[in-house]
Short mmCIF file of C-alpha atoms in Angstrom, two decimals:
data_model
loop_
_atom_site.label_atom_id
_atom_site.label_comp_id
_atom_site.label_asym_id
_atom_site.label_seq_id
_atom_site.Cartn_x
_atom_site.Cartn_y
_atom_site.Cartn_z
CA MET Y 8 -28.39 -28.49 40.80
CA HIS Y 9 -28.50 -24.71 41.26
CA GLU Y 10 -30.27 -24.98 44.64
CA TYR Y 11 -26.84 -25.11 46.31
CA SER Y 12 -25.92 -21.72 44.82
CA ILE Y 13 -29.29 -20.35 45.93
CA VAL Y 14 -28.68 -21.59 49.46
CA SER Y 15 -25.20 -19.99 49.46
CA ALA Y 16 -26.74 -16.66 48.50
CA LEU Y 17 -29.44 -17.14 51.13
CA LEU Y 18 -26.95 -17.89 53.91
CA ALA Y 19 -24.75 -14.95 52.92
CA ARG Y 20 -27.77 -12.64 53.08
CA VAL Y 21 -29.00 -14.04 56.40
CA GLU Y 22 -25.54 -13.89 57.98
CA ALA Y 23 -25.14 -10.27 56.93
CA GLU Y 24 -28.52 -9.49 58.51
CA ALA Y 25 -27.56 -11.38 61.68
CA ARG Y 26 -24.20 -9.60 61.96
CA ALA Y 27 -25.87 -6.22 61.45
CA HIS Y 28 -28.07 -6.95 64.44
CA GLY Y 29 -25.31 -8.48 66.56
CA ALA Y 30 -27.18 -11.81 66.67
CA LEU Y 31 -25.67 -14.87 68.34
CA ARG Y 32 -27.56 -17.34 66.21
CA VAL Y 33 -30.46 -17.61 63.81
CA HIS Y 34 -33.55 -19.57 64.87
CA ARG Y 35 -35.72 -19.55 61.82
CA ILE Y 36 -35.60 -18.45 58.17
CA ARG Y 37 -38.74 -18.04 56.09
CA VAL Y 38 -38.50 -18.05 52.29
CA GLN Y 39 -41.09 -17.90 49.52
CA ILE Y 40 -40.54 -20.21 46.59
CA GLY Y 41 -42.81 -19.93 43.53
CA GLU Y 42 -44.02 -22.92 41.58
CA LEU Y 43 -42.41 -21.52 38.41
CA SER Y 44 -39.28 -20.20 40.05
CA GLY Y 45 -37.17 -23.12 38.95
CA VAL Y 46 -36.34 -24.04 42.55
CA GLU Y 47 -37.32 -27.44 43.95
CA LYS Y 48 -38.36 -27.48 47.60
CA GLU Y 49 -36.75 -30.84 48.35
CA LEU Y 50 -33.48 -29.95 46.68
CA LEU Y 51 -33.41 -26.60 48.45
CA GLU Y 52 -33.89 -28.42 51.78
CA SER Y 53 -31.09 -30.87 51.16
CA ALA Y 54 -28.76 -28.11 49.97
CA TYR Y 55 -29.61 -26.15 53.12
CA GLU Y 56 -28.84 -29.15 55.36
CA LEU Y 57 -25.36 -29.38 53.84
CA ALA Y 58 -24.57 -25.69 53.73
CA ARG Y 59 -25.74 -24.51 57.13
CA GLU Y 60 -23.06 -26.40 59.08
CA ARG Y 61 -20.70 -24.13 60.98
CA THR Y 62 -22.72 -20.99 60.19
CA LEU Y 63 -24.97 -18.84 62.37
CA CYS Y 64 -27.82 -20.81 60.82
CA GLU Y 65 -26.55 -24.19 61.99
CA GLU Y 66 -29.62 -24.75 64.15
CA ALA Y 67 -32.06 -22.57 62.25
CA GLU Y 68 -35.24 -24.03 60.82
CA LEU Y 69 -35.83 -23.29 57.12
CA GLU Y 70 -39.53 -22.63 56.49
CA ILE Y 71 -40.42 -22.77 52.79
CA VAL Y 72 -43.68 -21.11 51.81
CA ALA Y 73 -44.78 -22.45 48.41
CA VAL Y 74 -46.46 -19.97 46.06
CA GLU Y 75 -48.68 -21.46 43.36
CA ALA Y 76 -48.39 -20.15 39.83
CA ARG Y 77 -51.20 -17.81 38.85
CA TRP Y 78 -51.57 -16.46 35.32
CA ALA Y 79 -53.76 -13.43 34.57
CA CYS Y 80 -54.67 -11.28 31.61
CA ARG Y 81 -52.57 -8.15 31.31
CA SER Y 82 -55.60 -6.02 30.44
CA CYS Y 83 -58.67 -7.30 32.30
CA GLU Y 84 -56.70 -9.20 34.98
CA CYS Y 85 -59.05 -12.20 34.75
CA GLU Y 86 -57.39 -15.49 35.56
CA VAL Y 87 -56.01 -17.73 32.85
CA PRO Y 88 -55.99 -21.28 34.23
CA LYS Y 89 -52.69 -23.17 34.61
CA GLY Y 90 -52.12 -25.52 31.74
CA ALA Y 91 -54.36 -23.56 29.38
CA VAL Y 92 -53.15 -21.61 26.36
CA LEU Y 93 -51.67 -18.46 27.91
CA ARG Y 94 -54.00 -15.97 26.23
CA CYS Y 95 -56.97 -14.16 27.70
CA PRO Y 96 -60.11 -15.75 26.20
CA ILE Y 97 -61.89 -12.36 26.45
CA CYS Y 98 -59.28 -9.76 25.44
CA ASP Y 99 -57.15 -12.14 23.32
CA ARG Y 100 -54.03 -10.65 24.88
CA PRO Y 101 -51.09 -12.63 26.32
CA ALA Y 102 -51.34 -13.63 29.97
CA THR Y 103 -48.72 -12.63 32.48
CA LEU Y 104 -47.50 -14.52 35.54
CA ALA Y 105 -49.13 -12.71 38.45
CA GLU Y 106 -47.55 -14.93 41.10
CA GLY Y 107 -45.32 -17.99 41.22
CA ASP Y 108 -41.76 -16.97 40.29
CA GLU Y 109 -40.72 -15.88 43.81
CA ILE Y 110 -37.31 -16.77 45.26
CA ILE Y 111 -37.57 -14.46 48.24
CA LEU Y 112 -36.12 -14.23 51.71
CA GLU Y 113 -39.11 -13.07 53.75
CA ARG Y 114 -38.08 -13.06 57.34
CA VAL Y 115 -35.32 -14.03 59.75
CA GLU Y 116 -35.76 -14.74 63.45
CA MET Y 117 -32.52 -14.35 65.37
CA GLU Y 118 -31.30 -14.41 68.91
CA VAL Y 119 -29.96 -11.03 69.90
CA PRO Y 120 -28.38 -10.52 73.32
CA ASP Y 121 -29.90 -7.89 75.57
CA VAL Y 122 -28.01 -4.66 75.37
CA MET C 7 -40.10 -11.20 73.30
CA CYS C 8 -40.80 -13.60 70.48
CA GLU C 9 -44.20 -12.51 69.21
CA THR C 10 -44.62 -15.12 66.52
CA CYS C 11 -44.68 -18.39 68.36
CA GLY C 12 -45.18 -17.20 71.90
CA CYS C 13 -42.23 -19.22 73.10
CA GLY C 14 -41.45 -16.50 75.57
CA ASP C 15 -37.81 -16.26 74.61
CA PRO C 16 -36.88 -12.68 75.45
CA ASP C 17 -34.07 -12.40 72.94
CA LEU C 18 -35.73 -13.54 69.69
CA VAL C 19 -35.89 -10.75 67.15
CA PRO C 20 -37.90 -11.16 63.92
CA ILE C 21 -36.53 -9.19 60.98
CA GLU C 22 -38.66 -8.73 57.85
CA VAL C 23 -36.42 -8.76 54.79
CA HIS C 24 -38.63 -9.33 51.70
CA GLU C 25 -35.72 -9.41 49.27
CA ALA C 26 -34.90 -11.60 46.32
CA ILE C 27 -32.40 -14.26 47.43
CA LEU C 28 -30.54 -13.77 44.15
CA SER C 29 -30.43 -9.98 44.54
CA GLU C 30 -26.63 -10.06 44.26
CA ASN C 31 -26.94 -11.75 40.84
CA GLU C 32 -29.66 -9.28 39.86
CA ARG C 33 -27.31 -6.38 40.65
CA GLY C 34 -24.59 -8.02 38.56
CA ALA C 35 -27.05 -8.54 35.68
CA ARG C 36 -28.12 -4.88 35.81
CA HIS C 37 -24.48 -3.84 35.69
CA ASN C 38 -23.82 -6.08 32.64
CA ARG C 39 -26.93 -4.77 30.94
CA GLU C 40 -25.73 -1.18 31.40
CA HIS C 41 -22.47 -2.07 29.66
CA PHE C 42 -24.30 -3.82 26.81
CA THR C 43 -26.75 -0.95 26.29
CA GLU C 44 -24.00 1.66 26.43
CA GLN C 45 -21.96 -0.21 23.82
CA ARG C 46 -25.05 -0.83 21.67
CA VAL C 47 -24.42 -4.57 21.50
CA LEU C 48 -27.41 -6.92 21.35
CA VAL C 49 -26.77 -9.73 23.83
CA VAL C 50 -28.50 -13.07 23.31
CA ASN C 51 -28.65 -15.67 26.08
CA LEU C 52 -28.87 -18.95 24.13
CA MET C 53 -30.10 -21.84 26.23
CA GLY C 54 -31.20 -25.42 25.59
CA SER C 55 -30.48 -29.08 26.37
CA PRO C 56 -27.05 -30.61 25.70
CA GLY C 57 -27.06 -31.52 22.02
CA SER C 58 -30.00 -29.30 21.08
CA GLY C 59 -27.89 -27.57 18.45
CA LYS C 60 -26.88 -24.30 20.12
CA THR C 61 -23.33 -24.29 18.73
CA ALA C 62 -24.49 -25.41 15.27
CA ILE C 63 -27.00 -22.56 15.16
CA LEU C 64 -24.27 -20.07 16.01
CA GLU C 65 -22.04 -21.54 13.29
CA ALA C 66 -24.86 -21.13 10.77
CA THR C 67 -25.46 -17.59 12.09
CA ALA C 68 -21.79 -16.72 11.55
CA GLY C 69 -22.04 -18.00 7.99
CA ALA C 70 -25.19 -16.00 7.26
CA LEU C 71 -23.85 -12.77 8.76
CA ALA C 72 -20.26 -13.02 7.50
CA GLY C 73 -19.11 -9.63 6.26
CA LYS C 74 -22.37 -7.98 7.37
CA ARG C 75 -22.30 -7.98 11.14
CA ARG C 76 -19.63 -8.37 13.77
CA LEU C 77 -20.25 -11.18 16.25
CA SER C 78 -18.69 -12.41 19.45
CA ALA C 79 -19.57 -15.30 21.74
CA MET C 80 -18.90 -16.84 25.11
CA SER C 81 -19.70 -20.45 25.81
CA GLY C 82 -20.46 -21.92 29.21
CA ASP C 83 -18.96 -25.38 29.26
CA LEU C 84 -18.58 -27.78 32.16
CA ALA C 85 -15.23 -29.23 31.19
CA THR C 86 -13.98 -28.40 27.70
CA ASP C 87 -13.27 -25.55 25.30
CA ASN C 88 -14.84 -27.43 22.38
CA ASP C 89 -17.73 -25.05 21.74
CA ALA C 90 -15.61 -21.90 21.81
CA ASN C 91 -13.10 -23.58 19.50
CA ARG C 92 -15.87 -24.46 17.02
CA LEU C 93 -17.15 -20.88 17.12
CA GLU C 94 -13.65 -19.46 16.60
CA ALA C 95 -13.28 -21.76 13.59
CA ALA C 96 -16.57 -20.37 12.29
CA GLY C 97 -15.11 -16.86 12.56
CA ILE C 98 -16.69 -15.71 15.82
CA PRO C 99 -14.22 -14.39 18.43
CA SER C 100 -15.12 -16.60 21.38
CA ARG C 101 -14.19 -17.38 24.94
CA SER C 102 -15.00 -20.40 26.99
CA ILE C 103 -16.30 -20.04 30.53
CA THR C 104 -15.46 -23.34 32.18
CA THR C 105 -17.97 -23.73 34.96
CA GLY C 106 -16.61 -26.91 36.54
CA SER C 107 -19.60 -28.53 38.18
CA ALA C 108 -21.84 -25.47 37.96
CA CYS C 109 -24.91 -26.15 35.84
CA HIS C 110 -25.50 -22.56 34.73
CA LEU C 111 -23.85 -19.24 33.99
CA ASP C 112 -24.45 -16.29 36.31
CA ALA C 113 -23.97 -12.57 35.94
CA LYS C 114 -20.57 -12.60 37.63
CA LEU C 115 -19.15 -15.32 35.37
CA VAL C 116 -20.36 -13.40 32.33
CA HIS C 117 -18.85 -10.17 33.62
CA GLU C 118 -15.47 -11.90 34.13
CA GLY C 119 -15.74 -13.43 30.67
CA LEU C 120 -16.18 -9.98 29.11
CA HIS C 121 -12.74 -8.88 30.16
CA ASP C 122 -10.83 -10.88 27.56
CA LEU C 123 -13.34 -10.81 24.73
CA PRO C 124 -13.46 -8.02 22.10
CA TRP C 125 -17.25 -7.76 22.48
CA ARG C 126 -17.40 -3.95 22.40
CA GLN C 127 -16.48 -3.88 18.75
CA THR C 128 -19.38 -6.14 17.80
CA ASP C 129 -23.06 -5.88 16.97
CA PHE C 130 -24.15 -9.16 18.63
CA LEU C 131 -22.77 -11.02 21.62
CA PHE C 132 -24.06 -14.57 21.97
CA ILE C 133 -23.85 -16.17 25.39
CA GLU C 134 -24.12 -19.90 24.84
CA ASN C 135 -25.29 -21.13 28.21
CA VAL C 136 -24.50 -24.49 29.77
CA GLY C 137 -26.59 -27.26 28.13
CA ASN C 138 -29.42 -27.65 30.62
CA LEU C 139 -33.19 -27.00 30.43
CA VAL C 140 -33.54 -26.08 34.11
CA CYS C 141 -30.90 -24.07 35.94
CA PRO C 142 -29.90 -21.40 33.38
CA ALA C 143 -33.47 -20.09 33.36
CA VAL C 144 -33.08 -18.92 36.97
CA TYR C 145 -30.14 -16.56 36.41
CA ASP C 146 -30.39 -13.19 34.69
CA LEU C 147 -27.10 -12.45 32.90
CA GLY C 148 -27.97 -8.96 31.63
CA GLN C 149 -29.02 -10.20 28.19
CA ALA C 150 -31.47 -8.38 25.94
CA VAL C 151 -33.21 -11.60 24.83
CA ASN C 152 -33.51 -15.23 25.83
CA VAL C 153 -33.51 -17.79 23.03
CA VAL C 154 -34.11 -21.49 23.66
CA ALA C 155 -32.94 -24.11 21.16
CA LEU C 156 -35.24 -27.14 21.21
CA SER C 157 -34.50 -29.95 18.79
CA VAL C 158 -37.22 -32.05 17.20
CA THR C 159 -35.58 -35.21 18.55
CA GLU C 160 -35.98 -34.20 22.21
CA GLY C 161 -39.64 -35.17 22.50
CA GLU C 162 -42.85 -33.27 21.97
CA ASP C 163 -43.56 -32.76 25.68
CA LYS C 164 -40.41 -30.76 26.58
CA PRO C 165 -42.24 -27.38 26.84
CA LEU C 166 -44.71 -28.83 29.34
CA LYS C 167 -41.97 -30.62 31.28
CA TYR C 168 -39.74 -27.54 31.55
CA PRO C 169 -42.20 -24.61 31.90
CA VAL C 170 -39.72 -22.42 33.80
CA MET C 171 -37.32 -22.36 30.85
CA PHE C 172 -39.95 -21.79 28.19
CA ARG C 173 -41.73 -19.05 30.15
CA LYS C 174 -38.48 -17.07 30.04
CA ALA C 175 -37.94 -17.56 26.30
CA ASP C 176 -38.43 -14.65 23.90
CA LEU C 177 -37.93 -17.10 21.01
CA VAL C 178 -37.78 -20.86 20.60
CA LEU C 179 -35.63 -22.12 17.74
CA LEU C 180 -37.03 -25.51 16.80
CA THR C 181 -33.79 -27.09 15.54
CA LYS C 182 -32.84 -30.05 13.33
CA VAL C 183 -36.09 -29.79 11.33
CA ASP C 184 -34.23 -31.47 8.45
CA LEU C 185 -34.74 -34.68 10.45
CA LEU C 186 -38.54 -34.40 10.51
CA PRO C 187 -39.08 -36.68 7.46
CA HIS C 188 -37.38 -39.46 9.50
CA LEU C 189 -39.44 -38.83 12.62
CA PRO C 190 -43.01 -39.80 11.78
CA GLN C 191 -43.93 -39.84 15.48
CA VAL C 192 -43.00 -36.19 16.03
CA ASP C 193 -45.82 -33.75 15.45
CA VAL C 194 -44.64 -30.12 15.38
CA ALA C 195 -48.20 -29.00 16.16
CA VAL C 196 -47.96 -30.78 19.54
CA ILE C 197 -44.71 -28.94 20.32
CA GLU C 198 -46.34 -25.64 19.34
CA ASP C 199 -49.34 -26.35 21.51
CA GLY C 200 -47.08 -27.06 24.50
CA LEU C 201 -45.29 -23.75 23.88
CA ALA C 202 -48.61 -21.88 23.75
CA ARG C 203 -49.32 -23.23 27.27
CA THR C 204 -45.93 -22.25 28.71
CA MET C 205 -44.85 -19.11 26.75
CA PRO C 206 -47.15 -16.13 27.08
CA GLU C 207 -46.10 -14.80 23.67
CA PRO C 208 -44.98 -17.86 21.73
CA ALA C 209 -42.48 -17.13 19.00
CA ILE C 210 -41.11 -20.15 17.20
CA ILE C 211 -38.79 -20.42 14.19
CA GLN C 212 -38.10 -23.81 12.61
CA VAL C 213 -34.43 -24.03 11.61
CA SER C 214 -31.87 -26.46 10.30
CA ALA C 215 -28.18 -25.72 10.55
CA ILE C 216 -27.58 -28.50 8.02
CA ASN C 217 -29.68 -27.28 5.08
CA GLY C 218 -30.05 -23.65 6.18
CA GLU C 219 -33.82 -23.75 6.48
CA GLY C 220 -35.18 -20.88 8.60
CA ILE C 221 -31.79 -19.29 9.19
CA ASP C 222 -32.94 -16.20 7.23
CA ARG C 223 -35.98 -15.85 9.49
CA TRP C 224 -33.77 -16.20 12.58
CA ILE C 225 -31.43 -13.48 11.26
CA GLU C 226 -34.45 -11.27 10.54
CA TRP C 227 -35.70 -11.80 14.14
CA LEU C 228 -32.26 -10.90 15.51
CA GLU C 229 -32.03 -7.75 13.39
CA GLY C 230 -35.54 -6.74 14.51
CA LYS C 231 -34.55 -7.14 18.17
CA ARG C 232 -31.37 -5.13 17.56
CA VAL C 233 -33.28 -2.26 16.00
CA ALA C 234 -35.78 -2.31 18.85
CA ALA C 235 -33.01 -2.35 21.48
CA LEU C 236 -31.10 0.47 19.78
CA SER C 237 -34.17 2.65 19.53
CA GLU C 238 -34.70 2.21 23.27
CA ALA C 239 -31.04 2.88 24.18
CA PRO C 240 -30.00 6.46 24.86
CA THR C 241 -28.10 8.02 21.95
CA GLU C 242 -24.51 9.04 22.60
CA GLU C 243 -25.45 12.74 22.72
CA ARG C 244 -28.17 12.09 25.26
CA ALA C 245 -25.92 9.84 27.29
CA GLU C 246 -23.32 12.59 27.51
CA ALA C 247 -25.83 15.28 28.42
#
């Protein structure tokens, strides 16, 4: 299960961001996970539950935005449906994954003391 | 003031990051790739299920290229050195990367593995990833090409079940094809159809490490990739300029 290593990388990145802003704690983390990213939402959630203890994210909510896979022709950009042969029926060129392989940290909400 | 939820908390600050969570690994992979390009070594990330025939393919590759090309290999292995030992016996200088419980190699493990392997003096470096059809697909190692070994005994529906892995493949080696006469229920056309629905540019070579079928086509594919990679790499003169 590689989700644990993804969560470790996520927490390291979030903690660095929090420290850079002098945050006391993190309230919410929003990530984007693509359907074809190889990351399972449920596994990511359980890994996060385990890993966040005793970090600045201990009480932070993890919001996972799922991104559906979308294949499109490289030339005419028309959509090639999921599950179909990955070739444009019009141009006969290979399709490319337009969306759906994201493993992205989008946004962090943190509590920063007034200066 | 928290502007997102309107909770009124004066101290909540939203920070937009928009960065790949694995950006650290991506940096490591870029660094490895620079080394590989500089040294003009074609690096192959060989992935596949446990028992799909990855090591056997490399043994057959060593046999076919003996005296013609210099090879090196590193093997990701959970607990043993068996694969690296087999490759050494086949004449490929090899190192084991024992990953413990980790289900995949990452760019850092590969970089550490390079330190005690004479890969610079070779034409091809094979990275035999941990046997697993899921996790290794997520981590860029700095390789030039991804090759997935899929054996005919694994079931026709594997490409559709593991689309993440097959999307990343530049080539699928359909292994153990010498067994096909004993597997009346396995239809290669069904496997190929599954690959056409998961790999944008399906490239499949049927091979057998036992009777040597297809090994020549695999070598030809490798040589083609090497020529293509070398023509893209800066020449030494240009690199110095």
